[in-house]
């Protein structure tokens, strides 16, 4: 995937050459009819071709060379639109080919009784069904999506995620899901199959990147209806011009009626071919951008919904804060120096491999220059953390017994040793709790040495991201298992709008339902099985690829990088998709103004020479005017293709400013640009003696 | 543009805008089911009508039932009006012994009045009995207007209601609209008009002897003159207020018995736009955000003002060909100057041109001058205003719901450009809404263009044209634009009382009304069923100047792009010929 991502759509021959071929293949009317706007252009192309044949045989309504030129450029219009779609599909096609290699027939070791001990039977992966149990050993390719029910193994998931570092998959817990097509590197696992052939994650992924089962999304359908409506209006406006023109000629007794060729040219110029030709490409490119971000969407609907999200639910750990708490300061008890406390705390943590323990060692080293000492050299014995004592520590030769742990546990320990827990230390403990930190009391036998302040570290830059989201009109809610006091402190530090403390799966689900009842759309990321109900309820649900099968099935997107912060990127991609559609539609319609000024005087000048006054661009001849408009109309599709593929850049500014900028660029720009373009083309036609 | 014209235009606009808030708020009360204190005394009438019609006012209707009720009601009115015209020679209150109206003309008039178009192929004082005028035409003036307002009320409820299967009760909307809004206003206006000299009598026409014996068209001397009378004031007041426009007399409000004084002219002009403009405020009030209503009103006014200016300025400028002949077209103390052909000298340029612009921007269609005689650009203004689908104020109710269709399209495009699937007033705009909006916007241009195409292609259609060249084409285009958009005004040059025009324009009026009203009701039903999406800073605001300009852009673009080629062959070509660009 990562490698494929480097393909540049518009400069890679591997994409452009097949796309050029596909552009012609897509001329098949059965394909073209799906896009009513371009279908009308194709019918127009066929009609002008017929008119040219007629003219070539000497019965033409106009000069055959002119009809041929119009006809050719109408064909180009259709082909350019098809080419746009084909280019957008190109990268997906290339990626799908890579993914298919991972899906090739693999032998599976079926455990008929579902037990590890039995002799496995070799069957092809395609024969496996949901519920079958297979054994996968080192070097084997996992044959099908499933859940690990026994064992632990390191798995290379590069085929799916593009990430070559192996990951651990084990039974139970949140790391139990395995994906068909990935490879076990070491050890073995027993897997219960959770998908039937053709319905696996890899299959979905191939469908998605290839766009094979691409269905129009609701918003795309709504836009298509609008475009079809416009096409009908313009069809009427141009078709009725024929009787109007015949009547005018008969009344004035001068000139000749407008020709069918000119009417078709006018029709094609007026109907929204720019957006009609690029609409499919915009949709495919939007999905493609998501795939570039290593997110697999299970439906296009979810991508659109992402643009509408009002509320983001974000897990605290891993998303808002770094995974673990870290020691930030030593607060000694009365009569104890900081160095003594730091020294004791470091000693007690030397053998503590938890991130919290390591952070204490590091802090003591950084602040007080205390070196890392070897526990064995000190002849110390490590006292590990247990659920009963809720403390860990170290016993030293010199008789010191250092313990660190939750304040109430340490208090019980100190009192058991005949000591007391000083009031001012209790005050410190309470203050730290109130600030959202975790106090860790340190004691030596009966003497309390002080408190280590452990703190959640908010990720760098996250506050700015949340501010940006707020400007986009999106509310952020932090979800955490912490108590409300801790949660409030972190929420304030990270700049989220709201938080849900002591969150249970039920509370999460209820929160989502409450928000949705207000009519808002909710997005969330999750990985655990207990996230599954909430994921299923959320409108945009991003499951982490490293999560459980249940989570992946409940979500409508899977993030292959398992990075919950990516929700923000997904929202932006959704918005960008909608903006690109709106901008190009506006541009397309705005273009029509200039085309009238080019074609109307040219079409009716023989009847009413006075209408030449409308030729404000001073186009050379009626023929060059019509041809320039048609050529501009075809070329603009190609010119705007990079924009359609890249998407209009989204900026986190209020909606009113966004609208103002886009109306100016695509509305006003859309009115002005073709005046310049058509004039330039006309000048070139004149320069080449084609007009 | 001289100071007189500017002043008249400014006063005209200022007066009706000043009435928007009080009247709009009052109408919101009515459609929300309340009865304000000053009109409590009408309550027995409302209740009596419910009992008489067997209506349960508490019953709620789905959009389908609402639409069926409306269609059945209009069908019944249409048949009744047709029968009245066909049988009027057998019925009482026919002092002038009017004969039965021809089948095609009866059909045309019945459709015309039931659809709030009030296109008149006939001449009132030479065709209709008093009974037909009163029981047929005046009644339809009331109910067609109330029907349009009812559809609009249903659409507003679609925006207001949340997850509701119903959009209101057609019968109560109808009855309340007539009883509390149209009846009181038109009664007051009728009395004032009578005070100005508008006739209101059931007596037969008066015979007058003349001082100067004139000759009729066959050269026979005419010894006397018949002066047409009738119950005119009661019909004229609702014709103006209900955006109907069908005159009691053939000359409509150019007739001295319909519009005798400057004051009557001013009041008739103000009253034709009054309700249509005030409904914008009603809308804002009912959706709970008056800014939304002001925004729509502002969008309409932004189109109206330049058009008004163009019309008045073109008429004041007159015809350059006359300058070459040495005709003085400048305004002086003795003459209004400009193009006075087809205008009442007592009304002058400004009052005629303001009326022409107002009556076509509002789907009224009454006239106090002959639009056929306007300069090409002056005549283009009324035609273009109709071709904008009558949404610049528009018909009572129909103008606003037409504008809301455009607002839905504008919101759709603008919404996409800010990166959200579009929503308007908290309701998501999805493919069903787009389908209905597209149909609603498509229908009237389609009827206008296809009707014109058929007419210019048929001998029967070409036969009605009295002017050659682009002007003749304009006459036909104007007639179908007027019918399809339910305006009803005419470029007088076209002889439209023929079976061909009676039938084709009749069909254009019919489709132009119901193929918009039914999609609007369908949209109302669909919107009412939806959940409400609360506003956030990512929501597109729809009351800002930016959105107003965008909405104006959409309305103008759709209208201009649809009709520009046709207009180029009509008034634009004529104008360019007139100013001497290549003959």
PDB file of C-alpha atoms in Angstrom, chain A residues 11 219 251 271 301 312 315 355 403 508 518 534 538 551-552 568 590 593 624 627 634 637:
ATOM      1  CA  UNK A  11       2.627  11.573 -14.622  1.00  0.00           C
ATOM      2  CA  UNK A 219     -25.238  13.260  -2.138  1.00  0.00           C
ATOM      3  CA  UNK A 251     -40.986  36.711 -40.587  1.00  0.00           C
ATOM      4  CA  UNK A 271     -25.271  21.433 -20.164  1.00  0.00           C
ATOM      5  CA  UNK A 301     -21.803   6.883   2.338  1.00  0.00           C
ATOM      6  CA  UNK A 312     -16.041  13.583  17.598  1.00  0.00           C
ATOM      7  CA  UNK A 315     -10.528   8.047  23.608  1.00  0.00           C
ATOM      8  CA  UNK A 355       6.247   2.956  31.672  1.00  0.00           C
ATOM      9  CA  UNK A 403       7.616   1.101  48.851  1.00  0.00           C
ATOM     10  CA  UNK A 508     -20.634   5.495  25.621  1.00  0.00           C
ATOM     11  CA  UNK A 518     -30.380  16.109  18.947  1.00  0.00           C
ATOM     12  CA  UNK A 534     -20.831   2.210  20.285  1.00  0.00           C
ATOM     13  CA  UNK A 538     -21.930   5.973  15.592  1.00  0.00           C
ATOM     14  CA  UNK A 551     -14.832  -3.807  16.428  1.00  0.00           C
ATOM     15  CA  UNK A 552     -13.860  -4.070  12.782  1.00  0.00           C
ATOM     16  CA  UNK A 568      -9.684  14.409  11.964  1.00  0.00           C
ATOM     17  CA  UNK A 590     -21.098  29.982 -14.416  1.00  0.00           C
ATOM     18  CA  UNK A 593     -22.739  32.955 -19.633  1.00  0.00           C
ATOM     19  CA  UNK A 624     -14.694  30.114 -35.186  1.00  0.00           C
ATOM     20  CA  UNK A 627     -15.841  25.986 -32.530  1.00  0.00           C
ATOM     21  CA  UNK A 634     -13.904  19.977 -23.971  1.00  0.00           C
ATOM     22  CA  UNK A 637     -12.484  18.960 -18.412  1.00  0.00           C
TER      23      UNK A 637
END
